[in-house]
PDB file of C-alpha atoms in Angstrom:
ATOM      1  CA  UNK A  50       4.300  10.255 166.109  1.00 47.00           C
ATOM      2  CA  UNK A  51       7.378  11.979 164.686  1.00 51.00           C
ATOM      3  CA  UNK A  52       9.617  10.297 162.131  1.00 65.00           C
ATOM      4  CA  UNK A  53      13.085   9.247 163.221  1.00 66.00           C
ATOM      5  CA  UNK A  54      15.392   9.654 161.403  1.00 77.00           C
ATOM      6  CA  UNK A  55      13.791  12.448 159.460  1.00 85.00           C
ATOM      7  CA  UNK A  56      14.420  12.575 155.705  1.00 95.00           C
ATOM      8  CA  UNK A  57      16.914  15.128 154.417  1.00 96.00           C
ATOM      9  CA  UNK A  58      14.993  15.699 151.181  1.00 98.00           C
ATOM     10  CA  UNK A  59      11.257  15.769 150.496  1.00 98.00           C
ATOM     11  CA  UNK A  60      10.188  15.139 146.905  1.00 98.00           C
ATOM     12  CA  UNK A  61       6.626  16.365 146.430  1.00 98.00           C
ATOM     13  CA  UNK A  62       4.326  15.192 143.681  1.00 98.00           C
ATOM     14  CA  UNK A  63       2.334  18.024 142.091  1.00 98.00           C
ATOM     15  CA  UNK A  64      -0.927  17.096 140.318  1.00 97.00           C
ATOM     16  CA  UNK A  65      -3.626  16.523 142.978  1.00 97.00           C
ATOM     17  CA  UNK A  66      -0.994  16.429 145.722  1.00 98.00           C
ATOM     18  CA  UNK A  67      -0.330  20.181 145.621  1.00 98.00           C
ATOM     19  CA  UNK A  68      -2.784  21.397 142.981  1.00 98.00           C
ATOM     20  CA  UNK A  69      -6.552  21.348 143.236  1.00 97.00           C
ATOM     21  CA  UNK A  70      -7.432  20.022 139.804  1.00 95.00           C
ATOM     22  CA  UNK A  71     -11.176  20.298 140.402  1.00 94.00           C
ATOM     23  CA  UNK A  72     -10.915  23.821 139.012  1.00 91.00           C
ATOM     24  CA  UNK A  73     -10.530  22.241 135.559  1.00 96.00           C
ATOM     25  CA  UNK A  74     -14.137  21.103 135.781  1.00 96.00           C
ATOM     26  CA  UNK A  75     -15.345  24.578 134.826  1.00 96.00           C
ATOM     27  CA  UNK A  76     -13.130  24.521 131.722  1.00 97.00           C
ATOM     28  CA  UNK A  77     -14.608  21.181 130.683  1.00 97.00           C
ATOM     29  CA  UNK A  78     -18.082  22.653 131.056  1.00 96.00           C
ATOM     30  CA  UNK A  79     -17.025  25.646 128.947  1.00 96.00           C
ATOM     31  CA  UNK A  80     -16.257  23.362 125.993  1.00 95.00           C
ATOM     32  CA  UNK A  81     -19.436  21.291 126.193  1.00 92.00           C
ATOM     33  CA  UNK A  82     -18.214  18.481 128.404  1.00 95.00           C
ATOM     34  CA  UNK A  83     -19.118  17.781 132.023  1.00 95.00           C
ATOM     35  CA  UNK A  84     -17.144  18.564 135.156  1.00 96.00           C
ATOM     36  CA  UNK A  85     -17.953  15.006 136.198  1.00 96.00           C
ATOM     37  CA  UNK A  86     -15.736  13.735 133.385  1.00 96.00           C
ATOM     38  CA  UNK A  87     -12.623  15.245 134.973  1.00 97.00           C
ATOM     39  CA  UNK A  88     -11.582  12.216 137.088  1.00 96.00           C
ATOM     40  CA  UNK A  89     -11.909   9.796 134.178  1.00 96.00           C
ATOM     41  CA  UNK A  90     -10.025  12.118 131.824  1.00 97.00           C
ATOM     42  CA  UNK A  91      -7.129  12.609 134.243  1.00 97.00           C
ATOM     43  CA  UNK A  92      -6.988   8.902 135.073  1.00 96.00           C
ATOM     44  CA  UNK A  93      -6.825   8.213 131.344  1.00 97.00           C
ATOM     45  CA  UNK A  94      -3.921  10.640 130.941  1.00 97.00           C
ATOM     46  CA  UNK A  95      -1.981   8.838 133.650  1.00 97.00           C
ATOM     47  CA  UNK A  96      -2.877   5.430 132.224  1.00 97.00           C
ATOM     48  CA  UNK A  97      -1.731   6.283 128.725  1.00 98.00           C
ATOM     49  CA  UNK A  98       1.441   8.071 129.797  1.00 97.00           C
ATOM     50  CA  UNK A  99       2.480   5.233 132.094  1.00 97.00           C
ATOM     51  CA  UNK A 100       1.576   2.665 129.427  1.00 97.00           C
ATOM     52  CA  UNK A 101       3.810   4.445 126.928  1.00 97.00           C
ATOM     53  CA  UNK A 102       6.666   4.306 129.412  1.00 97.00           C
ATOM     54  CA  UNK A 103       6.136   0.579 129.966  1.00 96.00           C
ATOM     55  CA  UNK A 104       6.127   0.002 126.208  1.00 97.00           C
ATOM     56  CA  UNK A 105       9.341   1.957 125.741  1.00 96.00           C
ATOM     57  CA  UNK A 106       7.657   4.982 124.181  1.00 95.00           C
ATOM     58  CA  UNK A 107       7.336   8.577 125.259  1.00 93.00           C
ATOM     59  CA  UNK A 108       4.958  11.499 124.979  1.00 95.00           C
ATOM     60  CA  UNK A 109       4.783  14.689 127.006  1.00 96.00           C
ATOM     61  CA  UNK A 110       1.965  15.178 129.503  1.00 96.00           C
ATOM     62  CA  UNK A 111       0.357  17.945 127.426  1.00 96.00           C
ATOM     63  CA  UNK A 112       0.279  15.717 124.336  1.00 97.00           C
ATOM     64  CA  UNK A 113      -1.354  12.823 126.170  1.00 98.00           C
ATOM     65  CA  UNK A 114      -3.793  15.165 127.910  1.00 97.00           C
ATOM     66  CA  UNK A 115      -4.771  16.726 124.589  1.00 97.00           C
ATOM     67  CA  UNK A 116      -5.374  13.311 123.030  1.00 97.00           C
ATOM     68  CA  UNK A 117      -7.681  12.398 125.903  1.00 97.00           C
ATOM     69  CA  UNK A 118      -9.658  15.597 125.500  1.00 97.00           C
ATOM     70  CA  UNK A 119      -9.994  15.079 121.752  1.00 96.00           C
ATOM     71  CA  UNK A 120     -11.376  11.593 122.391  1.00 95.00           C
ATOM     72  CA  UNK A 121     -13.948  12.933 124.856  1.00 95.00           C
ATOM     73  CA  UNK A 122     -14.985  15.721 122.512  1.00 95.00           C
ATOM     74  CA  UNK A 123     -15.319  13.335 119.572  1.00 94.00           C
ATOM     75  CA  UNK A 124     -17.812  11.260 121.576  1.00 91.00           C
ATOM     76  CA  UNK A 125     -19.721  14.118 123.189  1.00 86.00           C
ATOM     77  CA  UNK A 126     -19.498  16.817 120.500  1.00 80.00           C
ATOM     78  CA  UNK A 127     -18.988  15.041 117.170  1.00 84.00           C
ATOM     79  CA  UNK A 128     -18.006  17.318 114.320  1.00 77.00           C
ATOM     80  CA  UNK A 129     -16.728  20.054 116.628  1.00 80.00           C
ATOM     81  CA  UNK A 130     -13.249  21.459 115.933  1.00 87.00           C
ATOM     82  CA  UNK A 131     -11.480  20.196 119.033  1.00 92.00           C
ATOM     83  CA  UNK A 132      -8.442  22.467 118.785  1.00 95.00           C
ATOM     84  CA  UNK A 133      -9.810  25.580 120.526  1.00 95.00           C
ATOM     85  CA  UNK A 134     -11.517  23.490 123.207  1.00 96.00           C
ATOM     86  CA  UNK A 135      -8.345  21.539 123.975  1.00 97.00           C
ATOM     87  CA  UNK A 136      -6.296  24.737 124.199  1.00 97.00           C
ATOM     88  CA  UNK A 137      -8.913  26.329 126.467  1.00 97.00           C
ATOM     89  CA  UNK A 138      -8.800  23.447 128.959  1.00 97.00           C
ATOM     90  CA  UNK A 139      -5.036  22.969 129.004  1.00 97.00           C
ATOM     91  CA  UNK A 140      -4.405  26.703 129.362  1.00 97.00           C
ATOM     92  CA  UNK A 141      -5.862  26.427 132.864  1.00 97.00           C
ATOM     93  CA  UNK A 142      -3.115  24.109 134.140  1.00 97.00           C
ATOM     94  CA  UNK A 143      -0.652  26.885 135.099  1.00 97.00           C
ATOM     95  CA  UNK A 144      -3.512  28.774 136.752  1.00 96.00           C
ATOM     96  CA  UNK A 145      -4.667  25.979 139.050  1.00 97.00           C
ATOM     97  CA  UNK A 146      -5.013  26.795 142.746  1.00 98.00           C
ATOM     98  CA  UNK A 147      -3.231  24.806 145.403  1.00 98.00           C
ATOM     99  CA  UNK A 148      -5.136  22.922 148.088  1.00 98.00           C
ATOM    100  CA  UNK A 149      -5.924  25.009 151.200  1.00 97.00           C
ATOM    101  CA  UNK A 150      -3.340  23.230 153.363  1.00 97.00           C
ATOM    102  CA  UNK A 151      -0.497  23.706 150.892  1.00 98.00           C
ATOM    103  CA  UNK A 152       0.740  27.247 151.701  1.00 98.00           C
ATOM    104  CA  UNK A 153       1.044  26.651 155.442  1.00 98.00           C
ATOM    105  CA  UNK A 154       2.106  23.053 154.882  1.00 98.00           C
ATOM    106  CA  UNK A 155       4.962  23.844 152.501  1.00 98.00           C
ATOM    107  CA  UNK A 156       6.233  26.601 154.786  1.00 98.00           C
ATOM    108  CA  UNK A 157       6.064  24.252 157.761  1.00 97.00           C
ATOM    109  CA  UNK A 158       7.891  21.502 155.863  1.00 97.00           C
ATOM    110  CA  UNK A 159      10.584  23.999 154.862  1.00 96.00           C
ATOM    111  CA  UNK A 160      10.887  25.076 158.493  1.00 95.00           C
ATOM    112  CA  UNK A 161      11.748  21.508 159.519  1.00 93.00           C
ATOM    113  CA  UNK A 162      15.069  21.941 157.699  1.00 93.00           C
ATOM    114  CA  UNK A 163      14.241  19.428 154.978  1.00 96.00           C
ATOM    115  CA  UNK A 164      15.188  20.311 151.413  1.00 97.00           C
ATOM    116  CA  UNK A 165      12.154  20.471 149.110  1.00 98.00           C
ATOM    117  CA  UNK A 166      11.834  19.472 145.437  1.00 98.00           C
ATOM    118  CA  UNK A 167       8.856  18.848 143.201  1.00 98.00           C
ATOM    119  CA  UNK A 168       8.631  15.977 140.722  1.00 98.00           C
ATOM    120  CA  UNK A 169       5.769  15.704 138.255  1.00 98.00           C
ATOM    121  CA  UNK A 170       4.693  13.701 135.246  1.00 98.00           C
ATOM    122  CA  UNK A 171       3.490  17.060 133.959  1.00 97.00           C
ATOM    123  CA  UNK A 172       5.571  20.148 133.275  1.00 97.00           C
ATOM    124  CA  UNK A 173       8.127  21.733 135.589  1.00 98.00           C
ATOM    125  CA  UNK A 174       7.246  25.115 134.059  1.00 97.00           C
ATOM    126  CA  UNK A 175       3.599  24.586 134.980  1.00 97.00           C
ATOM    127  CA  UNK A 176       4.596  23.628 138.519  1.00 98.00           C
ATOM    128  CA  UNK A 177       6.704  26.761 138.819  1.00 98.00           C
ATOM    129  CA  UNK A 178       3.850  28.941 137.561  1.00 97.00           C
ATOM    130  CA  UNK A 179       1.370  27.454 140.038  1.00 98.00           C
ATOM    131  CA  UNK A 180       3.714  27.767 142.997  1.00 98.00           C
ATOM    132  CA  UNK A 181       4.819  31.266 141.979  1.00 98.00           C
ATOM    133  CA  UNK A 182       1.201  32.363 142.124  1.00 96.00           C
ATOM    134  CA  UNK A 183       0.930  30.800 145.582  1.00 97.00           C
ATOM    135  CA  UNK A 184       4.133  32.527 146.761  1.00 97.00           C
ATOM    136  CA  UNK A 185       5.849  29.179 147.377  1.00 98.00           C
ATOM    137  CA  UNK A 186       8.141  28.481 144.415  1.00 96.00           C
ATOM    138  CA  UNK A 187      11.293  29.813 146.082  1.00 96.00           C
ATOM    139  CA  UNK A 188      10.933  27.408 149.006  1.00 98.00           C
ATOM    140  CA  UNK A 189      11.885  24.574 146.658  1.00 98.00           C
ATOM    141  CA  UNK A 190      15.417  23.852 145.461  1.00 98.00           C
ATOM    142  CA  UNK A 191      14.223  22.544 142.113  1.00 98.00           C
ATOM    143  CA  UNK A 192      11.086  21.869 140.111  1.00 98.00           C
ATOM    144  CA  UNK A 193      11.528  18.664 138.135  1.00 98.00           C
ATOM    145  CA  UNK A 194       9.562  16.777 135.530  1.00 98.00           C
ATOM    146  CA  UNK A 195      10.112  13.415 133.916  1.00 97.00           C
ATOM    147  CA  UNK A 196      11.758  14.869 130.822  1.00 95.00           C
ATOM    148  CA  UNK A 197      14.902  14.709 132.957  1.00 95.00           C
ATOM    149  CA  UNK A 198      14.472  10.946 133.250  1.00 95.00           C
ATOM    150  CA  UNK A 199      14.355  10.382 129.506  1.00 95.00           C
ATOM    151  CA  UNK A 200      10.621  10.969 129.445  1.00 96.00           C
ATOM    152  CA  UNK A 201       9.863   7.958 131.625  1.00 97.00           C
ATOM    153  CA  UNK A 202       6.800   8.704 133.717  1.00 98.00           C
ATOM    154  CA  UNK A 203       6.499   7.866 137.380  1.00 98.00           C
ATOM    155  CA  UNK A 204       6.333   5.203 138.730  1.00 98.00           C
ATOM    156  CA  UNK A 205       9.320   4.169 136.578  1.00 98.00           C
ATOM    157  CA  UNK A 206      12.472   4.013 138.772  1.00 98.00           C
ATOM    158  CA  UNK A 207      14.263   6.426 136.434  1.00 98.00           C
ATOM    159  CA  UNK A 208      11.920   9.250 137.436  1.00 98.00           C
ATOM    160  CA  UNK A 209      12.815   8.946 141.117  1.00 98.00           C
ATOM    161  CA  UNK A 210      16.489   8.478 140.243  1.00 98.00           C
ATOM    162  CA  UNK A 211      16.356  11.836 138.443  1.00 98.00           C
ATOM    163  CA  UNK A 212      15.189  13.522 141.659  1.00 98.00           C
ATOM    164  CA  UNK A 213      17.877  11.781 143.698  1.00 98.00           C
ATOM    165  CA  UNK A 214      20.608  12.828 141.256  1.00 98.00           C
ATOM    166  CA  UNK A 215      19.393  16.407 141.376  1.00 98.00           C
ATOM    167  CA  UNK A 216      19.390  16.428 145.170  1.00 98.00           C
ATOM    168  CA  UNK A 217      22.668  14.509 145.389  1.00 98.00           C
ATOM    169  CA  UNK A 218      21.399  12.128 148.062  1.00 98.00           C
ATOM    170  CA  UNK A 219      20.916   8.358 148.326  1.00 97.00           C
ATOM    171  CA  UNK A 220      17.396   6.993 148.117  1.00 98.00           C
ATOM    172  CA  UNK A 221      17.156   6.342 151.850  1.00 96.00           C
ATOM    173  CA  UNK A 222      17.698  10.035 152.610  1.00 97.00           C
ATOM    174  CA  UNK A 223      14.712  11.134 150.544  1.00 98.00           C
ATOM    175  CA  UNK A 224      10.967  10.836 151.019  1.00 98.00           C
ATOM    176  CA  UNK A 225       8.323  11.060 148.314  1.00 98.00           C
ATOM    177  CA  UNK A 226       5.107  12.809 149.318  1.00 98.00           C
ATOM    178  CA  UNK A 227       2.135  11.975 147.106  1.00 98.00           C
ATOM    179  CA  UNK A 228      -1.618  11.559 147.073  1.00 98.00           C
ATOM    180  CA  UNK A 229      -1.439   8.661 144.580  1.00 98.00           C
ATOM    181  CA  UNK A 230      -0.783   5.199 146.040  1.00 98.00           C
ATOM    182  CA  UNK A 231       0.809   4.035 142.761  1.00 98.00           C
ATOM    183  CA  UNK A 232       3.365   6.860 143.115  1.00 98.00           C
ATOM    184  CA  UNK A 233       4.044   5.906 146.727  1.00 98.00           C
ATOM    185  CA  UNK A 234       4.500   2.286 145.675  1.00 98.00           C
ATOM    186  CA  UNK A 235       6.887   3.218 142.859  1.00 98.00           C
ATOM    187  CA  UNK A 236       9.016   5.402 145.107  1.00 98.00           C
ATOM    188  CA  UNK A 237       9.174   2.723 147.777  1.00 98.00           C
ATOM    189  CA  UNK A 238      10.350   0.167 145.237  1.00 98.00           C
ATOM    190  CA  UNK A 239      13.030   2.671 144.167  1.00 98.00           C
ATOM    191  CA  UNK A 240      14.278   2.801 147.763  1.00 98.00           C
ATOM    192  CA  UNK A 241      12.801   6.128 148.875  1.00 98.00           C
ATOM    193  CA  UNK A 242      10.862   6.593 152.055  1.00 98.00           C
ATOM    194  CA  UNK A 243       7.258   7.543 151.442  1.00 98.00           C
ATOM    195  CA  UNK A 244       4.368   9.587 152.757  1.00 98.00           C
ATOM    196  CA  UNK A 245       0.810   9.088 151.533  1.00 98.00           C
ATOM    197  CA  UNK A 246      -1.242  12.262 151.636  1.00 97.00           C
ATOM    198  CA  UNK A 247      -4.763  11.059 152.248  1.00 95.00           C
ATOM    199  CA  UNK A 248      -6.919  13.728 150.639  1.00 92.00           C
ATOM    200  CA  UNK A 249      -9.859  11.435 149.851  1.00 88.00           C
ATOM    201  CA  UNK A 250     -11.633   8.803 151.964  1.00 88.00           C
ATOM    202  CA  UNK A 251     -10.906   5.190 151.266  1.00 90.00           C
ATOM    203  CA  UNK A 252      -8.283   2.626 152.214  1.00 94.00           C
ATOM    204  CA  UNK A 253      -4.778   2.368 150.845  1.00 96.00           C
ATOM    205  CA  UNK A 254      -4.622  -0.473 148.264  1.00 97.00           C
ATOM    206  CA  UNK A 255      -3.449  -3.688 149.892  1.00 97.00           C
ATOM    207  CA  UNK A 256      -1.632  -4.842 146.733  1.00 97.00           C
ATOM    208  CA  UNK A 257       0.760  -1.867 146.820  1.00 98.00           C
ATOM    209  CA  UNK A 258       3.809  -1.260 148.971  1.00 97.00           C
ATOM    210  CA  UNK A 259       2.560   0.611 152.057  1.00 96.00           C
ATOM    211  CA  UNK A 260       3.622   4.158 152.837  1.00 97.00           C
ATOM    212  CA  UNK A 261       5.986   4.785 155.726  1.00 96.00           C
ATOM    213  CA  UNK A 262       3.597   7.404 157.034  1.00 96.00           C
ATOM    214  CA  UNK A 263       0.080   8.610 156.271  1.00 96.00           C
ATOM    215  CA  UNK A 264      -0.981  12.222 156.748  1.00 96.00           C
ATOM    216  CA  UNK A 265      -4.255  14.050 156.297  1.00 94.00           C
ATOM    217  CA  UNK A 266      -2.570  17.239 155.081  1.00 96.00           C
ATOM    218  CA  UNK A 267       0.871  18.728 154.507  1.00 97.00           C
ATOM    219  CA  UNK A 268       0.578  20.537 157.822  1.00 96.00           C
ATOM    220  CA  UNK A 269       0.004  17.165 159.505  1.00 96.00           C
ATOM    221  CA  UNK A 270       3.069  15.729 157.788  1.00 96.00           C
ATOM    222  CA  UNK A 271       5.172  18.716 158.857  1.00 95.00           C
ATOM    223  CA  UNK A 272       4.132  18.111 162.456  1.00 93.00           C
ATOM    224  CA  UNK A 273       5.336  14.519 162.197  1.00 90.00           C
ATOM    225  CA  UNK A 274       8.678  15.691 160.820  1.00 89.00           C
ATOM    226  CA  UNK A 275       9.229  18.369 163.454  1.00 79.00           C
ATOM    227  CA  UNK A 276      11.743  17.402 166.173  1.00 68.00           C
ATOM    228  CA  UNK A 277      10.275  17.068 169.629  1.00 53.00           C
ATOM    229  CA  UNK A 278      12.010  19.169 172.243  1.00 48.00           C
ATOM    230  CA  UNK A 279      14.114  17.198 174.684  1.00 41.00           C
ATOM    231  CA  UNK A 280      14.635  14.292 172.267  1.00 43.00           C
ATOM    232  CA  UNK A 281      17.833  14.606 170.265  1.00 40.00           C
ATOM    233  CA  UNK A 282      17.053  13.536 166.725  1.00 42.00           C
ATOM    234  CA  UNK A 283      13.462  12.720 167.784  1.00 37.00           C
TER     235      UNK A 283
END
């Protein structure tokens, strides 16, 4: 099924949506942790960053991520100087690979005529580095992070408003594409259309606002956004 009307602007989340963060597991192992601790560490980063936003505070992604690593190292490697280990892990962020579907998917999304932006709770510079390495950065009009929203992490409405201001479009003309249901829910509540990229098995949470469309990969989403011949606007 194609989407009608198609969105003018696609706002793509970055961490886990575009980037394959599993590569960080090797860095955790390097510093005496376990690759299996990666999901809990990253979930903790998101939890603490979002909690700070809700409380009216602010810290950059790298600061929150470093705190989480120091806490893990203090439990697993007490007495170890955490500084070098933290720097070793975080240095891998700009070097992360993208998921296999991303190169063809981003090019296909660009070919639909939609304008592309990224929006991350992380760093726009890191996004640019990752997508430069993948040969995709120039297909996007802008790479945004939440510093442009006063440091308020997604899913705060201000983060999505920052993307809309940058694109110069109303919320209904934009679609957020994300792997995280909480991000989809936040964008929907901010008035954007939404696409849930279903990279992992499991149902979409029933308590959250449903996505307008689900896709297995970016290439699948691009197919849904591509006009069908013989159907004006279809």
